[in-house]
Coordinates of C-alpha atoms in Angstrom, one line a residue:
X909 CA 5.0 24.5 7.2
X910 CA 3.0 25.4 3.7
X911 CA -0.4 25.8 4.0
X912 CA -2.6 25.8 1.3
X913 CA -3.1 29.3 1.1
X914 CA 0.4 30.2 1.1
X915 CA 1.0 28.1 -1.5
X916 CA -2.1 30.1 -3.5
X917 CA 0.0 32.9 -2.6
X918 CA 3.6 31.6 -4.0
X919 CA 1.5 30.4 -7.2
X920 CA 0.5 34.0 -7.4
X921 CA 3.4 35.4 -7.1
X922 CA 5.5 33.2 -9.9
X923 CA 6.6 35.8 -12.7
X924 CA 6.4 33.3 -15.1
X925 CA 2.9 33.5 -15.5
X926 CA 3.4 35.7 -18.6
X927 CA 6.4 33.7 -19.9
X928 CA 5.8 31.7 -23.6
X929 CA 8.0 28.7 -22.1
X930 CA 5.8 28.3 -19.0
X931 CA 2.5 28.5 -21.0
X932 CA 4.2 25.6 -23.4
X933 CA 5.0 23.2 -20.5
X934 CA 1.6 23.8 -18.4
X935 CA 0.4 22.9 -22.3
X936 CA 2.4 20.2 -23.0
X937 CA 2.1 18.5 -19.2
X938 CA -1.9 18.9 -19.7
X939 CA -1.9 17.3 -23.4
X940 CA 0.1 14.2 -21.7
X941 CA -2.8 14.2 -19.3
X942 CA -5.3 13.8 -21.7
X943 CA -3.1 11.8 -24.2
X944 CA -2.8 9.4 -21.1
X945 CA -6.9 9.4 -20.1
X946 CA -7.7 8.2 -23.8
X947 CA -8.6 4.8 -25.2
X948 CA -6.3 3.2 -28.1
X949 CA -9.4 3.8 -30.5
X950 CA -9.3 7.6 -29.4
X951 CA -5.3 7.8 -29.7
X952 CA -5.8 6.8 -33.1
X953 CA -8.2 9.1 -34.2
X954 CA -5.8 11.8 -32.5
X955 CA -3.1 10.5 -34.3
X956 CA -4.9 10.5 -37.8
X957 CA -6.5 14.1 -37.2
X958 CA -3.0 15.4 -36.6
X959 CA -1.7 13.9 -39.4
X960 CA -4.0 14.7 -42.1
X961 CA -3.5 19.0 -40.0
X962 CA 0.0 18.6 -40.6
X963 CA -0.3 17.2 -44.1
X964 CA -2.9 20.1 -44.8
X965 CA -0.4 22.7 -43.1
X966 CA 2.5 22.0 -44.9
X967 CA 0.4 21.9 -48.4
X968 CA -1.1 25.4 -47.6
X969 CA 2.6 26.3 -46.4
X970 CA 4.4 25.0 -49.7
X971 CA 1.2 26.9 -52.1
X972 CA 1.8 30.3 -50.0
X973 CA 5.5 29.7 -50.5
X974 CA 5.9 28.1 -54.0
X975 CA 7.7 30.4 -57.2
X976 CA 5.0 31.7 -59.2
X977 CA 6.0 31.3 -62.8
X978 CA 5.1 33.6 -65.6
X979 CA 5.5 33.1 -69.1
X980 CA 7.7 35.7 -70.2
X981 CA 8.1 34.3 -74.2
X982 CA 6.2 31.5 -76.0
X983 CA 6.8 29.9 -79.3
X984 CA 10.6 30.4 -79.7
X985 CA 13.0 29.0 -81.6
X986 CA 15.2 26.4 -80.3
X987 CA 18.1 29.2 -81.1
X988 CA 16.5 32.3 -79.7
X989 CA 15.3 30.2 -76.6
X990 CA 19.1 29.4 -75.9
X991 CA 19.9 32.9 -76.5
X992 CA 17.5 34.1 -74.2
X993 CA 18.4 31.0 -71.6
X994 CA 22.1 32.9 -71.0
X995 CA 21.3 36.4 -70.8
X996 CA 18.7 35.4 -67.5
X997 CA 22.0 33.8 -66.3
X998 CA 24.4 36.1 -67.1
X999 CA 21.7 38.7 -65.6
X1000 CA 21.5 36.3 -62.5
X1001 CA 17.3 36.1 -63.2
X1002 CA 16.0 31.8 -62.4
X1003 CA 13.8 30.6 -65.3
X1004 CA 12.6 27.1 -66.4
X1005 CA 11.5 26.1 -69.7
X1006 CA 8.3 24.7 -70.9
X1007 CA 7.6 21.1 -71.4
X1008 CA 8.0 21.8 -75.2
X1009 CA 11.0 23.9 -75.1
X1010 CA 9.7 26.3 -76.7
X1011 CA 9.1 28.8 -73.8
X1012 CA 10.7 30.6 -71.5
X1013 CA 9.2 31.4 -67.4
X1014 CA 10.2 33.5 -64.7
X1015 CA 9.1 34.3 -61.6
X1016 CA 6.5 36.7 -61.3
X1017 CA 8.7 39.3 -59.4
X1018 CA 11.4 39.3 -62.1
X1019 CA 9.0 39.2 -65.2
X1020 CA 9.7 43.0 -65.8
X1021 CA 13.2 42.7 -65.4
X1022 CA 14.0 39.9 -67.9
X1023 CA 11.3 41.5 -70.3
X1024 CA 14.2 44.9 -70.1
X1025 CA 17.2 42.8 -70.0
X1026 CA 16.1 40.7 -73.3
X1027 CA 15.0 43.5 -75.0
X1028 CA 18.2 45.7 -74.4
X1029 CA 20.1 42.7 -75.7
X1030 CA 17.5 42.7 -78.8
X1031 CA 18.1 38.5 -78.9
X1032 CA 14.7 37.2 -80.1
X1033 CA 14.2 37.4 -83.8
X1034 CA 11.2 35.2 -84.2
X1035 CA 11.4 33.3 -87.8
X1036 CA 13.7 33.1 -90.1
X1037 CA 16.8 35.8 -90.4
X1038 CA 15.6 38.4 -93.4
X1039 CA 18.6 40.3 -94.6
X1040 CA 20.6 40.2 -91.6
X1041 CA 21.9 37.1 -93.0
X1042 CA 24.2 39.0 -95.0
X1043 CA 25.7 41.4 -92.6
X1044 CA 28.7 38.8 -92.4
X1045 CA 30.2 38.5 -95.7
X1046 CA 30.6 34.7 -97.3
X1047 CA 34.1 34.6 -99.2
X1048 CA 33.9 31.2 -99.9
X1049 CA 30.1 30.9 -100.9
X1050 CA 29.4 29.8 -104.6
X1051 CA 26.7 31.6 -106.9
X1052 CA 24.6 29.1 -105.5
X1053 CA 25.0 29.6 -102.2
X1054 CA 24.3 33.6 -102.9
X1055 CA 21.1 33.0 -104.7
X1056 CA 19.3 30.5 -101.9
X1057 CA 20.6 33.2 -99.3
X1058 CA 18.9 35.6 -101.0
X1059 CA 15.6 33.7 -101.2
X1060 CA 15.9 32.8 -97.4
X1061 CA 16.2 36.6 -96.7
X1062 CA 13.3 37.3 -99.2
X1063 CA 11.4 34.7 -97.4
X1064 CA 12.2 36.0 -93.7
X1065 CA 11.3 39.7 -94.8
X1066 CA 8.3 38.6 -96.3
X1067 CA 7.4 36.6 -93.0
X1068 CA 8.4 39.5 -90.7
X1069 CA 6.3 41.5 -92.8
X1070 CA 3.0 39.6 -93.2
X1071 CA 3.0 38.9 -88.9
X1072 CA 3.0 42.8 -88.1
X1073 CA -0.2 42.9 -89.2
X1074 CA -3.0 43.0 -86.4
X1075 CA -4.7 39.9 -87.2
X1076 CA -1.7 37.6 -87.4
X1077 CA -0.1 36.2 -84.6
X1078 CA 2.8 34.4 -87.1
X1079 CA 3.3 33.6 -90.6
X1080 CA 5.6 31.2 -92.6
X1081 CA 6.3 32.2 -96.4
X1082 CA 7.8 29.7 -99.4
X1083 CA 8.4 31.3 -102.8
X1084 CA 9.3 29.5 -105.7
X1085 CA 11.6 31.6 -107.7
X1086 CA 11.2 32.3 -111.5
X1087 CA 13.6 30.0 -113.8
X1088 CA 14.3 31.6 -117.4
X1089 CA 15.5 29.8 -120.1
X1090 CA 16.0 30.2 -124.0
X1091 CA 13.5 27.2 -124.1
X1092 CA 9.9 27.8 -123.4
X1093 CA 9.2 24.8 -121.9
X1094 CA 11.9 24.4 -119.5
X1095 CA 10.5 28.4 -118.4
X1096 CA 9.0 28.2 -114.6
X1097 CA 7.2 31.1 -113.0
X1098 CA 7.5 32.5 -109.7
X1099 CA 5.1 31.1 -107.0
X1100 CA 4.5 31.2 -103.3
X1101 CA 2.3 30.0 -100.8
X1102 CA 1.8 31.5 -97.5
X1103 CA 0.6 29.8 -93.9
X1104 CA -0.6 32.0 -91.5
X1105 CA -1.8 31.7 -87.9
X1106 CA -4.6 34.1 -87.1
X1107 CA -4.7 36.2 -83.7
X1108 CA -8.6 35.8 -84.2
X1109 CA -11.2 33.3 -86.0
X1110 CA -11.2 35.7 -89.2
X1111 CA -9.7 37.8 -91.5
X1112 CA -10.7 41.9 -92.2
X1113 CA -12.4 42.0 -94.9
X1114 CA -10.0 42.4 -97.8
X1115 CA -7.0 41.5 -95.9
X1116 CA -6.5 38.2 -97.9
X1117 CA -6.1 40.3 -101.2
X1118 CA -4.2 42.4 -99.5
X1119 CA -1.4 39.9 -98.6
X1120 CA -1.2 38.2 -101.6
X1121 CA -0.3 41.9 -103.5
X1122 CA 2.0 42.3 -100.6
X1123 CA 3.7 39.2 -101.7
X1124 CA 3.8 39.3 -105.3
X1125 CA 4.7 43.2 -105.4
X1126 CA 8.2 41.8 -103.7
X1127 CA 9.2 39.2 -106.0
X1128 CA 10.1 39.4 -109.4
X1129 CA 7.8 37.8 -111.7
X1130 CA 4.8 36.7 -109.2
X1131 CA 1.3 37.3 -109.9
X1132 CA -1.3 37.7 -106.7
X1133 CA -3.2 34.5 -108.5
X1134 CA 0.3 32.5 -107.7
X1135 CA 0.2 32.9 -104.3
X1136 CA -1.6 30.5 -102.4
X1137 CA -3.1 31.8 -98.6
X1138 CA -3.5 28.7 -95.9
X1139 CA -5.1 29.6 -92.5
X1140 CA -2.7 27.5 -90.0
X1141 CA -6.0 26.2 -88.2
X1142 CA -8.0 25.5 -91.4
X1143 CA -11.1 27.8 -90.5
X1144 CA -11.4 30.1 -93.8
X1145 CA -10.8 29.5 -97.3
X1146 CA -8.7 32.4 -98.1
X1147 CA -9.1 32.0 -101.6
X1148 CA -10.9 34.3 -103.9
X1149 CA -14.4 34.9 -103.0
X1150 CA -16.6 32.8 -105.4
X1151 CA -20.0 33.5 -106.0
X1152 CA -21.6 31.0 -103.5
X1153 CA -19.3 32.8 -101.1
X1154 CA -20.4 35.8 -102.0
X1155 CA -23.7 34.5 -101.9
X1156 CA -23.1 32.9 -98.3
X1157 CA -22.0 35.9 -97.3
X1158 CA -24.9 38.0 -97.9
X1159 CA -27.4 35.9 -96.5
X1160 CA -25.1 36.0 -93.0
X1161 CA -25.1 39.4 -92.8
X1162 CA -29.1 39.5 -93.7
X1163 CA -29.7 37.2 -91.0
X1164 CA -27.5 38.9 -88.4
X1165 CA -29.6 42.3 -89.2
X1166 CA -33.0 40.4 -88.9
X1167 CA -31.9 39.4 -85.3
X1168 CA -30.6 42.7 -84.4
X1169 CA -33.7 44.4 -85.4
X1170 CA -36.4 41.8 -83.8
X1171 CA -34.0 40.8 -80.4
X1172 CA -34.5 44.7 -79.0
X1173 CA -37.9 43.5 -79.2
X1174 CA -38.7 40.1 -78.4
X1175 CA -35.7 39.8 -75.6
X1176 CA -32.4 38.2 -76.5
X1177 CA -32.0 34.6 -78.4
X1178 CA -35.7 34.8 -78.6
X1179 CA -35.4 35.0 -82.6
X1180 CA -34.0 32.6 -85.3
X1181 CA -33.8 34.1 -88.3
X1182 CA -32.8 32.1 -92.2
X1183 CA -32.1 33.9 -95.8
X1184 CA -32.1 32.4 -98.4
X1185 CA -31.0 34.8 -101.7
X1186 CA -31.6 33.7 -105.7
X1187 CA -28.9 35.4 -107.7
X1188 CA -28.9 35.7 -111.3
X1189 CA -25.5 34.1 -112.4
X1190 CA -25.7 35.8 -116.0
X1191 CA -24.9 39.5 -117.0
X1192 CA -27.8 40.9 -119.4
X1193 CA -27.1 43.9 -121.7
X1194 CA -30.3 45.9 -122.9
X1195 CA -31.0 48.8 -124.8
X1196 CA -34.2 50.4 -125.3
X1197 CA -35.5 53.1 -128.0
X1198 CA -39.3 54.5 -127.3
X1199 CA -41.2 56.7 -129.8
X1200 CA -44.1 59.0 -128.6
X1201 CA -46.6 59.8 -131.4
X1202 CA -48.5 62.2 -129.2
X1203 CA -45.5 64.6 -128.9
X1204 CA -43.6 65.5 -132.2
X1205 CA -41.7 69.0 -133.0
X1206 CA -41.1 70.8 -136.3
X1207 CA -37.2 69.6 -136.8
X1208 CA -36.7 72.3 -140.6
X1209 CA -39.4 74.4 -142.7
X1210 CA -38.4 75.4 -146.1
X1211 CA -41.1 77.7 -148.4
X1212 CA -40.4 79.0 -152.2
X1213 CA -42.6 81.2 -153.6
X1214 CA -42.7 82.0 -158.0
X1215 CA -44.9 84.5 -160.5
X1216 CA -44.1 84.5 -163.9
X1217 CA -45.7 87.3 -166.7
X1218 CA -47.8 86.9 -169.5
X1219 CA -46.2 85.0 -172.7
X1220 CA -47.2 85.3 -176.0
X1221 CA -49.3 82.6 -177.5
X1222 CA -48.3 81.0 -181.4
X1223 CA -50.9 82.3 -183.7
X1224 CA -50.4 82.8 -187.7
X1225 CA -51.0 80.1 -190.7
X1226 CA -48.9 77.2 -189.8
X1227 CA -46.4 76.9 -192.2
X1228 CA -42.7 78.4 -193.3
X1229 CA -43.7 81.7 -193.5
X1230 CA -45.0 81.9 -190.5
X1231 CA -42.1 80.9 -188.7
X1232 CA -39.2 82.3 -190.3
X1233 CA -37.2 85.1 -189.0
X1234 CA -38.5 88.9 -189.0
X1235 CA -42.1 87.6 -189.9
X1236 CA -44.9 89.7 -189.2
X1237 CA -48.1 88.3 -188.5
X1238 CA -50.8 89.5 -190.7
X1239 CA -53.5 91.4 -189.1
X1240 CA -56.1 89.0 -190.0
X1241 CA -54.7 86.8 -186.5
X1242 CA -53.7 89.2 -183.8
X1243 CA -51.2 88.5 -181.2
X1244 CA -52.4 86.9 -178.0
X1245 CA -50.7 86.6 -174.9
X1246 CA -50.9 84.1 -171.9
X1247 CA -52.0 85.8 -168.0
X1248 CA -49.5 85.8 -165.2
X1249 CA -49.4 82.4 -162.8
X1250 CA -47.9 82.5 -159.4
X1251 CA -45.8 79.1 -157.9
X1252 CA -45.9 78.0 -154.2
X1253 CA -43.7 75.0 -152.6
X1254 CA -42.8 74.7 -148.6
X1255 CA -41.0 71.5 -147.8
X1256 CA -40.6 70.9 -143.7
X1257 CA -39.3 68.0 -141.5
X1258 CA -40.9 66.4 -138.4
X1259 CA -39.6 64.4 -135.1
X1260 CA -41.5 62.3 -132.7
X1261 CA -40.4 62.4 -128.7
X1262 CA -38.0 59.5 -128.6
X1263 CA -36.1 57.5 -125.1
X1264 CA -32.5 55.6 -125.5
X1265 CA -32.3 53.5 -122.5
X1266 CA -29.2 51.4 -122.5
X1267 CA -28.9 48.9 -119.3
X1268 CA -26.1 46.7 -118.4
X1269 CA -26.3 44.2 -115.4
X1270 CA -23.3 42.2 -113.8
X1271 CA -23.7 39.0 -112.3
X1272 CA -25.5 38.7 -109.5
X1273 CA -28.4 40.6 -109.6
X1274 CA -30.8 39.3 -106.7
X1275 CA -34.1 38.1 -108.1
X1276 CA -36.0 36.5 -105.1
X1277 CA -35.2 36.8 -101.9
X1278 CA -36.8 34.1 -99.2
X1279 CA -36.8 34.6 -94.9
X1280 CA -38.2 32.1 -92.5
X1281 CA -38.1 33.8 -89.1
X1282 CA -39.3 32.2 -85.5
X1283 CA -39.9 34.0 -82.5
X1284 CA -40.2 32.5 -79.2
X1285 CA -43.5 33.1 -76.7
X1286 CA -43.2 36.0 -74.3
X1287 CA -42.3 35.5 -71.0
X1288 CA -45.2 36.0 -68.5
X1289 CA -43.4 35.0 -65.1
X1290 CA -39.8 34.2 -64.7
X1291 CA -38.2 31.2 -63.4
X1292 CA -38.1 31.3 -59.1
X1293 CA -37.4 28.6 -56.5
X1294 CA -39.0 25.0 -57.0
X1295 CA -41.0 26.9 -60.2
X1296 CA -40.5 27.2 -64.0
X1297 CA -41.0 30.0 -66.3
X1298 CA -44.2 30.8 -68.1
X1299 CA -44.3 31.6 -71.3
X1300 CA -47.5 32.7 -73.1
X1301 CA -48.4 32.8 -76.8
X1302 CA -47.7 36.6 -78.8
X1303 CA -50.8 38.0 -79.8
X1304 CA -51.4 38.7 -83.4
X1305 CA -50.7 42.3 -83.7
X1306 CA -47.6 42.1 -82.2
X1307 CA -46.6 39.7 -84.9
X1308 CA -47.5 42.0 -87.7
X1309 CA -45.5 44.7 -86.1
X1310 CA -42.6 41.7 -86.4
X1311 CA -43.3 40.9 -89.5
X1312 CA -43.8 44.9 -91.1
X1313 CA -39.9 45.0 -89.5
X1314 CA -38.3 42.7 -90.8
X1315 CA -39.6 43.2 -94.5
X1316 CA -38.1 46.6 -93.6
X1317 CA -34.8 45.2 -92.6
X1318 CA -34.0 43.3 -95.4
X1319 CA -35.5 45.1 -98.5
X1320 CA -38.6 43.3 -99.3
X1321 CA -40.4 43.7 -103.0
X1322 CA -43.7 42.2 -103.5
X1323 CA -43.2 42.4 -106.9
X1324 CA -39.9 40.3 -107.4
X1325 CA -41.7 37.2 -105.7
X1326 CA -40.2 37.9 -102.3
X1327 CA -41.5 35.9 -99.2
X1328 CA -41.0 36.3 -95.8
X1329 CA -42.7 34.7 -92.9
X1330 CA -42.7 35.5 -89.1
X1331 CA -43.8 32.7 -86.8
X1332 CA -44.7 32.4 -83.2
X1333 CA -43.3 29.3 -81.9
X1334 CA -42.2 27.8 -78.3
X1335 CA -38.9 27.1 -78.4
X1336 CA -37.9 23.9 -76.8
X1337 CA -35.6 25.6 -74.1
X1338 CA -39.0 26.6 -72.2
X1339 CA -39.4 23.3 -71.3
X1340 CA -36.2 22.6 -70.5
X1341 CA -35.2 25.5 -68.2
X1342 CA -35.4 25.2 -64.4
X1343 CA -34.9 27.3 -62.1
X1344 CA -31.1 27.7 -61.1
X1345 CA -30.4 26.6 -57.9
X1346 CA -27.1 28.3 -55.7
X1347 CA -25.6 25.1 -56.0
X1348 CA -25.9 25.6 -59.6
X1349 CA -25.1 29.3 -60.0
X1350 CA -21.5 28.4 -58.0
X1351 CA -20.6 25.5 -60.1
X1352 CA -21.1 28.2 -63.0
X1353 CA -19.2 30.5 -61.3
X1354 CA -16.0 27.9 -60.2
X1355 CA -16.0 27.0 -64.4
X1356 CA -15.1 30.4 -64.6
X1357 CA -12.7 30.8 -62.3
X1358 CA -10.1 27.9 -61.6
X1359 CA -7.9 30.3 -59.1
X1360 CA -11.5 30.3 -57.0
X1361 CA -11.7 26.4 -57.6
X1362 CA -8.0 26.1 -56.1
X1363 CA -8.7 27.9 -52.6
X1364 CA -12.2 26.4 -52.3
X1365 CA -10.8 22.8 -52.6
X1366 CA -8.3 23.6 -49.9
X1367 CA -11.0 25.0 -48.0
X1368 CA -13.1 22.2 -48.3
X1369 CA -10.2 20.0 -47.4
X1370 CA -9.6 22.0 -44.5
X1371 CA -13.4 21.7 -42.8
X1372 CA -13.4 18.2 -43.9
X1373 CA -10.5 17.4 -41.9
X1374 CA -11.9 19.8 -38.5
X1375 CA -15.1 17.6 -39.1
X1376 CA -14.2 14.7 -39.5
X1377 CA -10.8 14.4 -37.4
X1378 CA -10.4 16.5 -35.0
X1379 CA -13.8 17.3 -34.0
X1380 CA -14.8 13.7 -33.4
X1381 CA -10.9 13.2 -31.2
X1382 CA -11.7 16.5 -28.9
X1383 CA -15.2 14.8 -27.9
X1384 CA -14.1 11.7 -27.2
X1385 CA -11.1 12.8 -25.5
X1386 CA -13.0 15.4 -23.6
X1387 CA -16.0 12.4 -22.7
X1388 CA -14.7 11.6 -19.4
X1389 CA -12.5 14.2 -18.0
X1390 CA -12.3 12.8 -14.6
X1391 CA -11.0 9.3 -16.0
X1392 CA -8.1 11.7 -17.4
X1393 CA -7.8 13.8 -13.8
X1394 CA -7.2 10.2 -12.2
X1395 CA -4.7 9.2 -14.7
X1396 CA -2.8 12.5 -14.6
X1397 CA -2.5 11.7 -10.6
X1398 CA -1.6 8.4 -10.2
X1399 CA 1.4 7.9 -8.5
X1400 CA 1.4 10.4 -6.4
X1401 CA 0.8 10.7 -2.3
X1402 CA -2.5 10.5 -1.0
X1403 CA -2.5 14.2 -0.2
X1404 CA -1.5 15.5 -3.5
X1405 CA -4.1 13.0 -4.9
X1406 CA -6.3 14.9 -2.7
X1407 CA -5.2 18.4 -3.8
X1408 CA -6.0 17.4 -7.4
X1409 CA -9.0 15.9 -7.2
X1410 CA -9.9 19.4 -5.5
X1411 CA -8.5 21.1 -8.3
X1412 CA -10.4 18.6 -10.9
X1413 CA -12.8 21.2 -12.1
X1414 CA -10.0 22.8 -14.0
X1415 CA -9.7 20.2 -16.2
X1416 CA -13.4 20.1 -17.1
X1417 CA -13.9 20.5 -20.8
X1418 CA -14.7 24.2 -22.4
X1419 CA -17.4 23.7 -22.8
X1420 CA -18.8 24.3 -19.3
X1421 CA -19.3 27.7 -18.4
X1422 CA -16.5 28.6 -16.2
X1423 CA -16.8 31.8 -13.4
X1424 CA -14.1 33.6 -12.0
X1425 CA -13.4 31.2 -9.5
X1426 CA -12.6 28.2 -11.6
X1427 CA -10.8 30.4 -14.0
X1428 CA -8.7 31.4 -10.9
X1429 CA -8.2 28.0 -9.8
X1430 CA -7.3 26.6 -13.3
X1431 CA -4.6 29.6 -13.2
X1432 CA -3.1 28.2 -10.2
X1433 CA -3.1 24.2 -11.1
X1434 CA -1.1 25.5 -14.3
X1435 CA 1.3 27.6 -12.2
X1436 CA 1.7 24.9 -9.8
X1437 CA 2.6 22.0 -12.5
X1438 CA 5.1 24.8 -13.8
X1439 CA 6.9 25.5 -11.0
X1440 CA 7.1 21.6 -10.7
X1441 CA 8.8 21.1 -13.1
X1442 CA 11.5 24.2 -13.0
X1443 CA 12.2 22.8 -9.3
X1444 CA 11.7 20.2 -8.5
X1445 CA 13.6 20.0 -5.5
X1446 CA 11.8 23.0 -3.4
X1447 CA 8.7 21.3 -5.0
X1448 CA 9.6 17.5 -2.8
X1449 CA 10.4 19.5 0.2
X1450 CA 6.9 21.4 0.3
X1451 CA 5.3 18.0 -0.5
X1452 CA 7.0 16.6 2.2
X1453 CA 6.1 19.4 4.6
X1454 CA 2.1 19.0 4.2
X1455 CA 3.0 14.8 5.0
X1456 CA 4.7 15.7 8.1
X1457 CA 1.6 18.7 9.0
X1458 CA -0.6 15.6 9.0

């Protein structure tokens, strides 16, 4: 005869306490229990709730699990793409193509190894073939043949070429060769035109010339005004720089320095700044000659100096005698002589100070310049929970100091008509901005980050389904336990319906506060249905020893 403590003590005494099968049938025999104490309503709740945990299992499972592609080429040709598709076979690497074809993935653990194995084979020639197309001789190829190889070479180095640069992802050259004939007008020169697809939203500056006398230095007979530049995206006129671009440009870069100068200042994107430059489209030649009559210099003096003697003076009867030969005058006129006279001349030459200015002036020359700049108000109190920001008004001296800047920064000369103008205004983002809220700042944060968008959906998913599912089937299936203890023991003799119902505090729900004694018993109820179940034989007997005790 079993008593009750002996069967306490043969409970105790099972070894499969610790076994995992033991623990799985005391589980499964108790989830029949409770599966059996719940209404159709509650079933179905149960039913969806481990539906939508399996669904949401096996799409975590299948995330963890799935092959993470990487792109390991983009952009191919449709050849080089094939030739790249059989070296990952014949290298025993899986990769799937893009939806265009014109890429190449692999999983992420093999990206290094396909990058080595396609680059040992040296398979992707992006673009055309240069001159590699001749390294296999055409016997049968006309003159014709040769000569539009050749420009397809030409073409494919001058492509190759042009894309090592830095700022060009690819590049896609035509040329035009020249055509001579003993006729002038059935002459054609050589041309090209270039399409290019930028790496960034510009060029270096220069870089457009620079491509175009890359281009025409390699063909016979082109000019670097015959080649035509196309951005693929059509964000630049590559053309030569006219003057309004020139013009354009200059006022970009003023304003840019205006708002580098002021922003240290006023805080950032608290300045607007606008240039506006009047050039002079016409090239002036002057030359200029000054005298200065207040400073001349002797250039040359010259001085002669003369004395001559005394010379006799005519005297006698006028007449023949008087003037023939080896006449003497008769002593009633003596002889009379003239006195010496002395001769000065001086002959000099004079300069005045004289200036030769001679000034030549391009095109261009900047004769007013014009700058509307607008500052924001300062901010007095930043933007906090349920409040706005205040901005205040800048005080007058503070816009001099402004203003006393930015005539510094861009050159300014009263003289040539210049005007620039600093103003204080509130900028209509004052009134607009609110205070961020953390509902805000995450959105912000998940438009960033679409990985961090992924895991939070399937988070959210995840407590949607605990909250909504399962939470709500637990309570109600936990509402009345003793409903579920009666169903769980119906059936059975009136003893062992006894017996249960003084084990029934075991299957209270967890959320009574158990002591060591119900933890004990609960222990024993699961050890009990176990051994059950494994005999059930030895199990009848000792049921039928405590009817034949009473």
């Amino acid at each position: 005869m079993a008593t009750g403590t002996q069967l306490e003590k043969s409970a105790a005494g099972i070894p499969g306490q610790a076994r995992l099968a033991d623990r799985a049938s005391a589980l499964w025999a108790l989830g029949r229990v409770r599966w059996a104490a719940m209404r159709p309503a509650e079933r179905g709740w149960a039913a969806a709730a481990g539906a939508l945990l399996t669904g949401l299992a096996v799409g975590l499972l299948w995330y963890a699990l799935r092959t993470d592609w990487r792109t390991l080429y983009a952009d191919l040709d449709t050849e080089d793409a094939r030739q790249t598709g059989q070296l990952l076979t014949q290298a025993q690497i899986p990769f799937e193509s893009t939806p265009n074809g014109s890429g190449i993935r692999v999983p992420a653990a093999n990206l290094d190894k396909a990058r080595l194995v396609t680059a040992g084979k040296g398979s992707i020639k992006s673009g055309r073939l240069g001159f590699e197309i001749f390294d296999k001789p055409n016997w049968v190829g006309s003159e014709f043949d040769e000569r539009v190889n050749y420009q397809r070479a030409l073409e494919g180095e001058l492509e190759h070429t042009v894309s090592s640069l830095s700022d060009i992802e690819s590049a896609r050259v035509h040329l035009v060769m020249n055509h001579d004939s003993l006729f002038r007008e059935a002459e054609r020169p050589a041309k090209a035109s270039v399409v290019i697809k930028l790496r960034h939203r510009s060029l270096a500056e220069g870089e457009p010339e620079a491509i175009r006398n890359l281009v025409a230095s390699a063909v016979d007979g082109l000019t670097p005004d015959r080649v035509v530049l196309v951005d693929a995206a059509g964000h630049l006129p590559l053309g030569p720089k006219t003057a309004d671009a020139l013009r354009l440009s200059a006022e970009q870069a003023l304003e840019e320095k205006l708002i580098a100068t002021l922003e240290p200042v006023t805080g950032a994107g608290n300045v607007r700044a606008s240039v506006t430059l009047d050039y002079n489209p016409a090239a002036t030649e002057e030359t200029q000659e000054n005298y200065d009559p207040d400073q001349t210099v002797t250039l040359s003096m010259q001085r002669t100096e003369q004395t001559s003697g005394a010379q006799p003076v005519a005297a006698g009867v006028p007449g023949t005698a008087s003037n023939a030969p080896n006449s003497q005058a008769l002593p009633v006129y003596p002889q009379q002589t003239t006195p010496p006279q002395p001769a000065k001349s001086e002959s000099g030459s004079y300069g005045a100070s004289k200036s030769v200015r001679h000034v030549v002036e391009g095109p261009g020359r900047v004769r007013r310049l014009t700058a509307a700049i607008v500052v924001n108000d300062r901010l007095a109190k930043a933007a906090s929970r349920g409040k706005a920001a205040e901005w205040q008004p800048r005080s007058a001296e503070e816009l001099r100091n402004l203003n006393a800047l930015a005539q510094a920064a861009v050159g300014y000369e009263a003289a040539r008509g210049d005007m620039l103008t600093v103003e204080d205004l509130a900028f209509d983002e004052n009134r607009l901005q609110a205070p961020v809220s953390l509902i805000g700042q995450g959105l912000a944060t998940a438009e960033n980050s679409p990985v961090l968008v992924k895991y939070a959906a399937l988070l959210v998913g995840l407590l949607v389904v605990l909250a909504f599912g399962v939470r709500p089937a637990i309570r109600r299936a936990r509402s009345d336990p003793e409903k579920a203890v009666k169903g769980g023991t119906k059936g059975l003799p009136a003893n062992a319906s006894a017996a249960a119902d003084a084990k029934a505090p075991a299957l209270k729900p967890p959320e009574i506060e158990m002591g060591p004694e119900r933890t004990r018993t609960q222990e024993i109820f699961e050890q009990v249905t176990g051994h059950l179940k494994r005999e059930p034989t030895q199990s009848s007997r000792l049921l039928q020893s405590w009817i034949h005790s009473e």
